[in-house]
């Protein structure tokens, strides 16, 4: 059995799972690590984006069900722009009443990108 590595002070290394998780940048609710959390590229990878942020899976699905990757890259590459869109604002008001672990299958877009 392999034990945890310790610093010279004798304290175990802090893992990424132990780090506090900031609230969801879209809806503002607490994020619980696990199946209800996803990483989102504000600028899609296909459009040259690299940075990711942790969001709820339901929020992530709603973003991609509402916008194409080109729309995300051109007009909705900030959290403020996403929150200002009327359809997203309605979604945020609805999801704010749900618990942090809530996840529901959001419909995929009908159009192909």
CSV table of N, CA, C and O in Angstrom, one decimal:
chain,number,residue,atom,x,y,z
A,1,UNK,N,0.8,-1.2,0.0
A,1,UNK,CA,0.0,0.0,0.0
A,1,UNK,C,0.9,1.2,0.0
A,1,UNK,O,1.9,1.3,0.7
A,2,UNK,N,0.5,2.2,-0.8
A,2,UNK,CA,1.3,3.4,-0.9
A,2,UNK,C,0.7,4.5,0.0
A,2,UNK,O,-0.5,4.7,-0.1
A,3,UNK,N,1.5,5.1,0.8
A,3,UNK,CA,1.0,6.2,1.7
A,3,UNK,C,1.1,7.5,1.0
A,3,UNK,O,1.7,7.7,0.0
A,4,UNK,N,0.4,8.5,1.6
A,4,UNK,CA,0.5,9.9,1.1
A,4,UNK,C,1.9,10.4,1.3
A,4,UNK,O,2.5,10.2,2.3
A,5,UNK,N,2.3,11.2,0.4
A,5,UNK,CA,3.6,11.9,0.5
A,5,UNK,C,3.5,13.1,1.5
A,5,UNK,O,2.4,13.7,1.6
A,6,UNK,N,4.5,13.3,2.3
A,6,UNK,CA,4.5,14.4,3.2
A,6,UNK,C,5.5,15.4,2.9
A,6,UNK,O,6.6,15.1,2.4
A,7,UNK,N,5.2,16.7,3.3
A,7,UNK,CA,6.2,17.7,3.2
A,7,UNK,C,7.2,17.5,4.3
A,7,UNK,O,7.0,16.7,5.2
A,8,UNK,N,8.3,18.3,4.3
A,8,UNK,CA,9.3,18.2,5.4
A,8,UNK,C,8.7,18.5,6.7
A,8,UNK,O,9.1,18.1,7.8
A,9,UNK,N,7.6,19.3,6.7
A,9,UNK,CA,6.9,19.6,8.0
A,9,UNK,C,6.1,18.5,8.5
A,9,UNK,O,5.6,18.5,9.6
A,10,UNK,N,5.9,17.5,7.7
A,10,UNK,CA,5.1,16.3,8.1
A,10,UNK,C,3.6,16.4,7.7
A,10,UNK,O,2.9,15.5,7.9
A,11,UNK,N,3.2,17.5,7.0
A,11,UNK,CA,1.9,17.7,6.6
A,11,UNK,C,1.7,17.0,5.2
A,11,UNK,O,2.6,17.1,4.4
A,12,UNK,N,0.6,16.4,5.0
A,12,UNK,CA,0.3,15.8,3.6
A,12,UNK,C,0.1,16.8,2.6
A,12,UNK,O,-0.3,17.9,2.9
A,13,UNK,N,0.5,16.5,1.3
A,13,UNK,CA,0.2,17.4,0.2
A,13,UNK,C,-1.3,17.6,0.1
A,13,UNK,O,-2.1,16.7,0.2
A,14,UNK,N,-1.7,18.8,-0.3
A,14,UNK,CA,-3.1,19.1,-0.5
A,14,UNK,C,-3.3,18.7,-2.0
A,14,UNK,O,-2.6,19.1,-2.9
A,15,UNK,N,-4.4,17.9,-2.2
A,15,UNK,CA,-4.7,17.5,-3.5
A,15,UNK,C,-5.7,18.5,-4.1
A,15,UNK,O,-6.3,19.2,-3.4
A,16,UNK,N,-5.9,18.4,-5.4
A,16,UNK,CA,-6.9,19.3,-6.0
A,16,UNK,C,-8.3,19.0,-5.5
A,16,UNK,O,-9.2,19.9,-5.5
A,17,UNK,N,-8.6,17.7,-5.1
A,17,UNK,CA,-9.9,17.4,-4.6
A,17,UNK,C,-10.2,18.0,-3.3
A,17,UNK,O,-11.3,18.2,-2.9
A,18,UNK,N,-9.1,18.4,-2.5
A,18,UNK,CA,-9.3,19.0,-1.2
A,18,UNK,C,-9.5,20.5,-1.3
A,18,UNK,O,-9.9,21.1,-0.3
A,19,UNK,N,-9.1,21.1,-2.4
A,19,UNK,CA,-9.2,22.5,-2.6
A,19,UNK,C,-10.6,23.0,-2.6
A,19,UNK,O,-11.5,22.3,-3.1
A,20,UNK,N,-10.9,24.2,-2.0
A,20,UNK,CA,-12.3,24.7,-2.0
A,20,UNK,C,-12.7,25.0,-3.4
A,20,UNK,O,-11.9,25.5,-4.3
A,21,UNK,N,-13.9,24.7,-3.7
A,21,UNK,CA,-14.5,24.9,-5.1
A,21,UNK,C,-15.2,26.2,-5.1
A,21,UNK,O,-16.1,26.4,-4.3
A,22,UNK,N,-14.9,27.2,-6.0
A,22,UNK,CA,-15.7,28.4,-6.1
A,22,UNK,C,-17.1,28.1,-6.6
A,22,UNK,O,-17.3,27.1,-7.2
A,23,UNK,N,-18.0,29.0,-6.4
A,23,UNK,CA,-19.4,28.8,-6.9
A,23,UNK,C,-19.4,28.8,-8.4
A,23,UNK,O,-18.5,29.3,-9.1
A,24,UNK,N,-20.5,28.3,-8.9
A,24,UNK,CA,-20.7,28.2,-10.4
A,24,UNK,C,-20.7,29.6,-11.0
A,24,UNK,O,-21.4,30.5,-10.5
A,25,UNK,N,-19.8,29.9,-11.9
A,25,UNK,CA,-19.8,31.3,-12.5
A,25,UNK,C,-21.0,31.7,-13.3
A,25,UNK,O,-21.2,32.8,-13.5
A,26,UNK,N,-21.9,30.7,-13.6
A,26,UNK,CA,-23.1,31.0,-14.4
A,26,UNK,C,-24.3,31.3,-13.4
A,26,UNK,O,-24.8,32.3,-13.4
A,27,UNK,N,-24.5,30.3,-12.6
A,27,UNK,CA,-25.7,30.4,-11.7
A,27,UNK,C,-25.4,30.9,-10.3
A,27,UNK,O,-26.3,31.3,-9.6
A,28,UNK,N,-24.2,30.8,-9.9
A,28,UNK,CA,-23.8,31.3,-8.5
A,28,UNK,C,-24.0,30.3,-7.4
A,28,UNK,O,-23.7,30.5,-6.2
A,29,UNK,N,-24.6,29.1,-7.7
A,29,UNK,CA,-24.8,28.1,-6.7
A,29,UNK,C,-23.5,27.3,-6.4
A,29,UNK,O,-22.5,27.3,-7.2
A,30,UNK,N,-23.4,26.7,-5.2
A,30,UNK,CA,-22.3,25.9,-4.8
A,30,UNK,C,-22.1,24.7,-5.7
A,30,UNK,O,-23.1,24.2,-6.2
A,31,UNK,N,-20.9,24.4,-6.0
A,31,UNK,CA,-20.6,23.2,-6.9
A,31,UNK,C,-20.1,22.1,-6.0
A,31,UNK,O,-19.2,22.3,-5.1
A,32,UNK,N,-20.7,20.9,-6.2
A,32,UNK,CA,-20.2,19.7,-5.5
A,32,UNK,C,-19.5,18.8,-6.5
A,32,UNK,O,-20.0,18.5,-7.6
A,33,UNK,N,-18.2,18.5,-6.2
A,33,UNK,CA,-17.5,17.7,-7.1
A,33,UNK,C,-18.1,16.4,-7.4
A,33,UNK,O,-18.7,15.8,-6.5
A,34,UNK,N,-18.0,15.9,-8.6
A,34,UNK,CA,-18.6,14.6,-8.9
A,34,UNK,C,-19.4,14.7,-10.2
A,34,UNK,O,-19.1,15.5,-11.1
A,35,UNK,N,-20.4,13.8,-10.4
A,35,UNK,CA,-21.1,13.7,-11.7
A,35,UNK,C,-21.9,15.0,-12.0
A,35,UNK,O,-22.3,15.2,-13.1
A,36,UNK,N,-22.1,15.9,-11.0
A,36,UNK,CA,-22.9,17.0,-11.3
A,36,UNK,C,-22.1,18.2,-11.7
A,36,UNK,O,-22.6,19.3,-11.9
A,37,UNK,N,-20.7,18.0,-11.9
A,37,UNK,CA,-19.8,19.1,-12.3
A,37,UNK,C,-19.1,18.8,-13.6
A,37,UNK,O,-18.8,17.7,-13.8
A,38,UNK,N,-18.9,19.9,-14.4
A,38,UNK,CA,-18.2,19.8,-15.6
A,38,UNK,C,-17.2,20.9,-15.8
A,38,UNK,O,-17.4,21.9,-15.1
A,39,UNK,N,-16.3,20.8,-16.7
A,39,UNK,CA,-15.4,21.9,-17.0
A,39,UNK,C,-15.9,22.5,-18.3
A,39,UNK,O,-16.2,21.8,-19.3
A,40,UNK,N,-15.9,23.9,-18.4
A,40,UNK,CA,-16.4,24.6,-19.6
A,40,UNK,C,-15.3,25.5,-20.1
A,40,UNK,O,-14.7,26.2,-19.4
A,41,UNK,N,-15.1,25.4,-21.4
A,41,UNK,CA,-14.2,26.4,-22.1
A,41,UNK,C,-15.0,27.6,-22.5
A,41,UNK,O,-16.0,27.4,-23.3
A,42,UNK,N,-14.7,28.8,-22.0
A,42,UNK,CA,-15.5,30.0,-22.4
A,42,UNK,C,-15.3,30.2,-23.9
A,42,UNK,O,-16.3,30.5,-24.5
A,43,UNK,N,-14.2,30.1,-24.4
A,43,UNK,CA,-14.0,30.1,-25.9
A,43,UNK,C,-13.8,28.6,-26.2
A,43,UNK,O,-12.8,28.0,-25.7
A,44,UNK,N,-14.6,28.0,-27.0
A,44,UNK,CA,-14.5,26.6,-27.4
A,44,UNK,C,-13.1,26.2,-27.9
A,44,UNK,O,-12.5,27.0,-28.6
A,45,UNK,N,-12.7,25.0,-27.6
A,45,UNK,CA,-11.4,24.5,-28.1
A,45,UNK,C,-11.3,24.6,-29.6
A,45,UNK,O,-10.3,24.9,-30.1
A,46,UNK,N,-12.4,24.3,-30.3
A,46,UNK,CA,-12.4,24.3,-31.7
A,46,UNK,C,-12.2,25.7,-32.3
A,46,UNK,O,-11.8,25.9,-33.4
A,47,UNK,N,-12.4,26.7,-31.4
A,47,UNK,CA,-12.2,28.1,-31.8
A,47,UNK,C,-10.9,28.7,-31.2
A,47,UNK,O,-10.7,29.9,-31.2
A,48,UNK,N,-10.1,27.9,-30.6
A,48,UNK,CA,-8.8,28.3,-30.1
A,48,UNK,C,-8.8,28.5,-28.6
A,48,UNK,O,-7.8,29.0,-28.0
A,49,UNK,N,-9.8,28.2,-27.9
A,49,UNK,CA,-9.9,28.4,-26.4
A,49,UNK,C,-9.1,27.3,-25.7
A,49,UNK,O,-8.9,26.2,-26.1
A,50,UNK,N,-8.5,27.7,-24.5
A,50,UNK,CA,-7.7,26.8,-23.7
A,50,UNK,C,-8.2,26.8,-22.3
A,50,UNK,O,-8.2,25.7,-21.6
A,51,UNK,N,-8.5,27.9,-21.7
A,51,UNK,CA,-8.9,28.0,-20.3
A,51,UNK,C,-10.2,27.4,-20.0
A,51,UNK,O,-11.2,27.5,-20.8
A,52,UNK,N,-10.3,26.7,-18.8
A,52,UNK,CA,-11.6,26.0,-18.4
A,52,UNK,C,-12.0,26.5,-17.0
A,52,UNK,O,-11.1,27.0,-16.3
A,53,UNK,N,-13.2,26.4,-16.7
A,53,UNK,CA,-13.8,26.7,-15.4
A,53,UNK,C,-14.8,25.7,-15.1
A,53,UNK,O,-15.5,25.1,-15.9
A,54,UNK,N,-14.9,25.4,-13.8
A,54,UNK,CA,-15.8,24.4,-13.3
A,54,UNK,C,-17.2,24.9,-13.2
A,54,UNK,O,-17.4,26.0,-12.6
A,55,UNK,N,-18.2,24.3,-13.8
A,55,UNK,CA,-19.6,24.7,-13.7
A,55,UNK,C,-20.4,23.4,-13.5
A,55,UNK,O,-20.0,22.3,-13.6
A,56,UNK,N,-21.7,23.7,-13.1
A,56,UNK,CA,-22.6,22.6,-13.0
A,56,UNK,C,-22.9,21.9,-14.3
A,56,UNK,O,-22.9,22.6,-15.4
A,57,UNK,N,-23.1,20.6,-14.3
A,57,UNK,CA,-23.3,19.9,-15.6
A,57,UNK,C,-24.6,20.5,-16.3
A,57,UNK,O,-24.6,20.6,-17.5
A,58,UNK,N,-25.6,20.7,-15.5
A,58,UNK,CA,-26.8,21.2,-16.1
A,58,UNK,C,-26.6,22.6,-16.7
A,58,UNK,O,-27.2,22.9,-17.8
A,59,UNK,N,-25.8,23.5,-16.1
A,59,UNK,CA,-25.5,24.8,-16.7
A,59,UNK,C,-24.7,24.6,-18.0
A,59,UNK,O,-24.9,25.3,-19.0
A,60,UNK,N,-23.7,23.7,-17.9
A,60,UNK,CA,-22.9,23.4,-19.1
A,60,UNK,C,-23.7,22.9,-20.3
A,60,UNK,O,-23.6,23.4,-21.4
A,61,UNK,N,-24.6,22.0,-20.0
A,61,UNK,CA,-25.5,21.5,-21.1
A,61,UNK,C,-26.4,22.6,-21.6
A,61,UNK,O,-26.6,22.6,-22.8
A,62,UNK,N,-26.9,23.5,-20.8
A,62,UNK,CA,-27.8,24.5,-21.2
A,62,UNK,C,-27.0,25.5,-22.1
A,62,UNK,O,-27.5,25.9,-23.2
A,63,UNK,N,-25.8,25.8,-21.8
A,63,UNK,CA,-25.0,26.7,-22.6
A,63,UNK,C,-24.8,26.1,-24.0
A,63,UNK,O,-25.1,26.8,-25.0
A,64,UNK,N,-24.5,24.8,-24.1
A,64,UNK,CA,-24.2,24.2,-25.4
A,64,UNK,C,-25.5,23.9,-26.2
A,64,UNK,O,-25.5,23.7,-27.4
A,65,UNK,N,-26.6,23.8,-25.5
A,65,UNK,CA,-27.9,23.5,-26.1
A,65,UNK,C,-28.4,24.8,-26.7
A,65,UNK,O,-29.2,24.8,-27.7
A,66,UNK,N,-28.0,26.0,-26.2
A,66,UNK,CA,-28.5,27.3,-26.6
A,66,UNK,C,-27.7,27.9,-27.7
A,66,UNK,O,-28.2,28.5,-28.6
A,67,UNK,N,-26.4,27.8,-27.6
A,67,UNK,CA,-25.5,28.5,-28.5
A,67,UNK,C,-24.6,27.5,-29.3
A,67,UNK,O,-24.2,26.5,-28.8
A,68,UNK,N,-24.3,28.0,-30.5
A,68,UNK,CA,-23.3,27.2,-31.3
A,68,UNK,C,-21.9,27.6,-30.8
A,68,UNK,O,-21.7,28.6,-30.1
A,69,UNK,N,-20.9,26.8,-31.2
A,69,UNK,CA,-19.5,27.1,-30.8
A,69,UNK,C,-19.1,28.5,-31.4
A,69,UNK,O,-18.3,29.2,-30.7
A,70,UNK,N,-19.5,28.8,-32.6
A,70,UNK,CA,-19.1,30.1,-33.2
A,70,UNK,C,-19.8,31.2,-32.4
A,70,UNK,O,-19.2,32.3,-32.2
A,71,UNK,N,-21.0,31.1,-32.0
A,71,UNK,CA,-21.7,32.1,-31.2
A,71,UNK,C,-21.0,32.3,-29.9
A,71,UNK,O,-20.8,33.4,-29.4
A,72,UNK,N,-20.6,31.2,-29.2
A,72,UNK,CA,-19.9,31.3,-28.0
A,72,UNK,C,-18.6,32.0,-28.1
A,72,UNK,O,-18.2,32.9,-27.3
A,73,UNK,N,-17.8,31.7,-29.2
A,73,UNK,CA,-16.5,32.4,-29.4
A,73,UNK,C,-16.7,33.9,-29.8
A,73,UNK,O,-15.9,34.7,-29.3
A,74,UNK,N,-17.7,34.2,-30.5
A,74,UNK,CA,-17.8,35.6,-31.0
A,74,UNK,C,-18.5,36.5,-30.0
A,74,UNK,O,-18.1,37.7,-29.8
A,75,UNK,N,-19.6,36.0,-29.4
A,75,UNK,CA,-20.5,36.9,-28.6
A,75,UNK,C,-20.6,36.6,-27.2
A,75,UNK,O,-20.9,37.5,-26.3
A,76,UNK,N,-20.4,35.3,-26.8
A,76,UNK,CA,-20.7,34.9,-25.5
A,76,UNK,C,-19.5,34.2,-24.8
A,76,UNK,O,-19.6,33.2,-24.2
A,77,UNK,N,-18.4,34.9,-24.9
A,77,UNK,CA,-17.1,34.3,-24.3
A,77,UNK,C,-16.8,34.9,-22.9
A,77,UNK,O,-15.7,34.7,-22.4
A,78,UNK,N,-17.8,35.6,-22.3
A,78,UNK,CA,-17.7,36.0,-20.9
A,78,UNK,C,-18.9,35.6,-20.1
A,78,UNK,O,-20.0,35.4,-20.7
A,79,UNK,N,-18.8,35.4,-18.8
A,79,UNK,CA,-19.9,35.0,-18.0
A,79,UNK,C,-21.0,36.0,-18.0
A,79,UNK,O,-22.2,35.7,-18.0
A,80,UNK,N,-20.6,37.3,-18.0
A,80,UNK,CA,-21.6,38.4,-18.0
A,80,UNK,C,-22.4,38.3,-19.2
A,80,UNK,O,-23.7,38.5,-19.2
A,81,UNK,N,-21.8,38.1,-20.4
A,81,UNK,CA,-22.6,38.0,-21.6
A,81,UNK,C,-23.5,36.8,-21.6
A,81,UNK,O,-24.7,37.0,-22.1
A,82,UNK,N,-23.1,35.7,-21.1
A,82,UNK,CA,-24.0,34.5,-21.0
A,82,UNK,C,-25.2,34.8,-20.1
A,82,UNK,O,-26.3,34.5,-20.4
A,83,UNK,N,-24.9,35.4,-18.9
A,83,UNK,CA,-26.0,35.7,-18.0
A,83,UNK,C,-27.0,36.7,-18.5
A,83,UNK,O,-28.1,36.7,-18.1
A,84,UNK,N,-26.5,37.6,-19.4
A,84,UNK,CA,-27.4,38.7,-19.9
A,84,UNK,C,-28.3,38.2,-21.0
A,84,UNK,O,-29.3,38.9,-21.2
A,85,UNK,N,-28.1,37.1,-21.6
A,85,UNK,CA,-28.9,36.6,-22.7
A,85,UNK,C,-30.3,36.2,-22.0
A,85,UNK,O,-30.3,35.5,-21.0
A,86,UNK,N,-31.4,36.6,-22.6
A,86,UNK,CA,-32.7,36.3,-22.0
A,86,UNK,C,-33.0,34.9,-21.7
A,86,UNK,O,-33.6,34.6,-20.7
A,87,UNK,N,-32.7,34.0,-22.6
A,87,UNK,CA,-33.0,32.5,-22.4
A,87,UNK,C,-32.1,32.0,-21.2
A,87,UNK,O,-32.6,31.2,-20.4
A,88,UNK,N,-30.9,32.5,-21.1
A,88,UNK,CA,-30.0,32.0,-20.0
A,88,UNK,C,-30.5,32.6,-18.7
A,88,UNK,O,-30.4,32.0,-17.7
A,89,UNK,N,-31.0,33.9,-18.8
A,89,UNK,CA,-31.5,34.5,-17.5
A,89,UNK,C,-32.7,33.8,-17.0
A,89,UNK,O,-32.8,33.5,-15.8
A,90,UNK,N,-33.6,33.3,-17.9
A,90,UNK,CA,-34.7,32.5,-17.4
A,90,UNK,C,-34.3,31.2,-16.8
A,90,UNK,O,-34.8,30.7,-15.8
A,91,UNK,N,-33.3,30.6,-17.5
A,91,UNK,CA,-32.7,29.3,-17.0
A,91,UNK,C,-32.1,29.5,-15.6
A,91,UNK,O,-32.3,28.7,-14.7
A,92,UNK,N,-31.3,30.6,-15.4
A,92,UNK,CA,-30.7,30.8,-14.1
A,92,UNK,C,-31.7,31.0,-13.0
A,92,UNK,O,-31.5,30.5,-11.9
A,93,UNK,N,-32.8,31.8,-13.3
A,93,UNK,CA,-33.8,32.0,-12.3
A,93,UNK,C,-34.5,30.6,-11.9
A,93,UNK,O,-34.8,30.4,-10.8
A,94,UNK,N,-34.6,29.7,-12.9
A,94,UNK,CA,-35.2,28.4,-12.6
A,94,UNK,C,-34.3,27.5,-11.9
A,94,UNK,O,-34.7,26.9,-10.9
A,95,UNK,N,-33.0,27.4,-12.3
A,95,UNK,CA,-32.1,26.5,-11.7
A,95,UNK,C,-31.6,27.0,-10.3
A,95,UNK,O,-31.2,26.2,-9.5
A,96,UNK,N,-31.8,28.3,-10.0
A,96,UNK,CA,-31.4,28.8,-8.7
A,96,UNK,C,-32.1,28.1,-7.5
A,96,UNK,O,-31.7,28.1,-6.4
A,97,UNK,N,-33.3,27.6,-7.8
A,97,UNK,CA,-34.1,26.9,-6.8
A,97,UNK,C,-33.8,25.5,-6.6
A,97,UNK,O,-34.3,24.8,-5.7
A,98,UNK,N,-32.9,24.9,-7.4
A,98,UNK,CA,-32.5,23.5,-7.3
A,98,UNK,C,-31.3,23.3,-6.4
A,98,UNK,O,-30.5,24.2,-6.2
A,99,UNK,N,-31.2,22.1,-5.8
A,99,UNK,CA,-30.0,21.8,-5.0
A,99,UNK,C,-28.7,21.8,-5.9
A,99,UNK,O,-28.8,21.5,-7.1
A,100,UNK,N,-27.5,21.9,-5.2
A,100,UNK,CA,-26.3,21.9,-6.0
A,100,UNK,C,-26.0,20.6,-6.8
A,100,UNK,O,-25.4,20.7,-7.9
A,101,UNK,N,-26.5,19.5,-6.3
A,101,UNK,CA,-26.2,18.2,-7.0
A,101,UNK,C,-27.2,18.0,-8.1
A,101,UNK,O,-27.1,16.9,-8.8
A,102,UNK,N,-28.2,18.8,-8.3
A,102,UNK,CA,-29.3,18.6,-9.3
A,102,UNK,C,-28.7,18.5,-10.7
A,102,UNK,O,-27.9,19.3,-11.1
A,103,UNK,N,-29.1,17.5,-11.4
A,103,UNK,CA,-28.7,17.3,-12.8
A,103,UNK,C,-29.9,16.7,-13.6
A,103,UNK,O,-30.5,15.7,-13.1
A,104,UNK,N,-30.2,17.3,-14.7
A,104,UNK,CA,-31.3,16.8,-15.5
A,104,UNK,C,-30.8,16.8,-17.0
A,104,UNK,O,-30.0,17.7,-17.3
A,105,UNK,N,-31.2,16.0,-17.8
A,105,UNK,CA,-30.8,15.9,-19.2
A,105,UNK,C,-31.4,17.1,-19.9
A,105,UNK,O,-32.6,17.1,-20.1
A,106,UNK,N,-30.6,18.0,-20.4
A,106,UNK,CA,-31.1,19.1,-21.2
A,106,UNK,C,-31.1,18.7,-22.7
A,106,UNK,O,-30.2,18.0,-23.1
A,107,UNK,N,-32.1,19.2,-23.4
A,107,UNK,CA,-32.2,18.8,-24.8
A,107,UNK,C,-31.0,19.3,-25.6
A,107,UNK,O,-30.5,20.4,-25.3
A,108,UNK,N,-30.6,18.5,-26.5
A,108,UNK,CA,-29.5,18.9,-27.4
A,108,UNK,C,-30.1,19.8,-28.5
A,108,UNK,O,-31.2,19.8,-28.8
A,109,UNK,N,-29.2,20.7,-29.1
A,109,UNK,CA,-29.8,21.6,-30.1
A,109,UNK,C,-30.2,20.8,-31.3
A,109,UNK,O,-29.7,19.7,-31.6
A,110,UNK,N,-31.3,21.3,-32.0
A,110,UNK,CA,-31.8,20.6,-33.1
A,110,UNK,C,-30.9,20.8,-34.4
A,110,UNK,O,-30.9,19.9,-35.2
A,111,UNK,N,-30.3,21.9,-34.4
A,111,UNK,CA,-29.4,22.2,-35.6
A,111,UNK,C,-28.0,21.7,-35.4
A,111,UNK,O,-27.6,21.7,-34.2
A,112,UNK,N,-27.4,21.4,-36.4
A,112,UNK,CA,-26.0,20.9,-36.3
A,112,UNK,C,-25.1,22.1,-36.4
A,112,UNK,O,-25.4,23.1,-37.1
A,113,UNK,N,-24.0,22.1,-35.8
A,113,UNK,CA,-23.0,23.2,-35.8
A,113,UNK,C,-22.2,23.2,-37.1
A,113,UNK,O,-21.8,22.3,-37.6
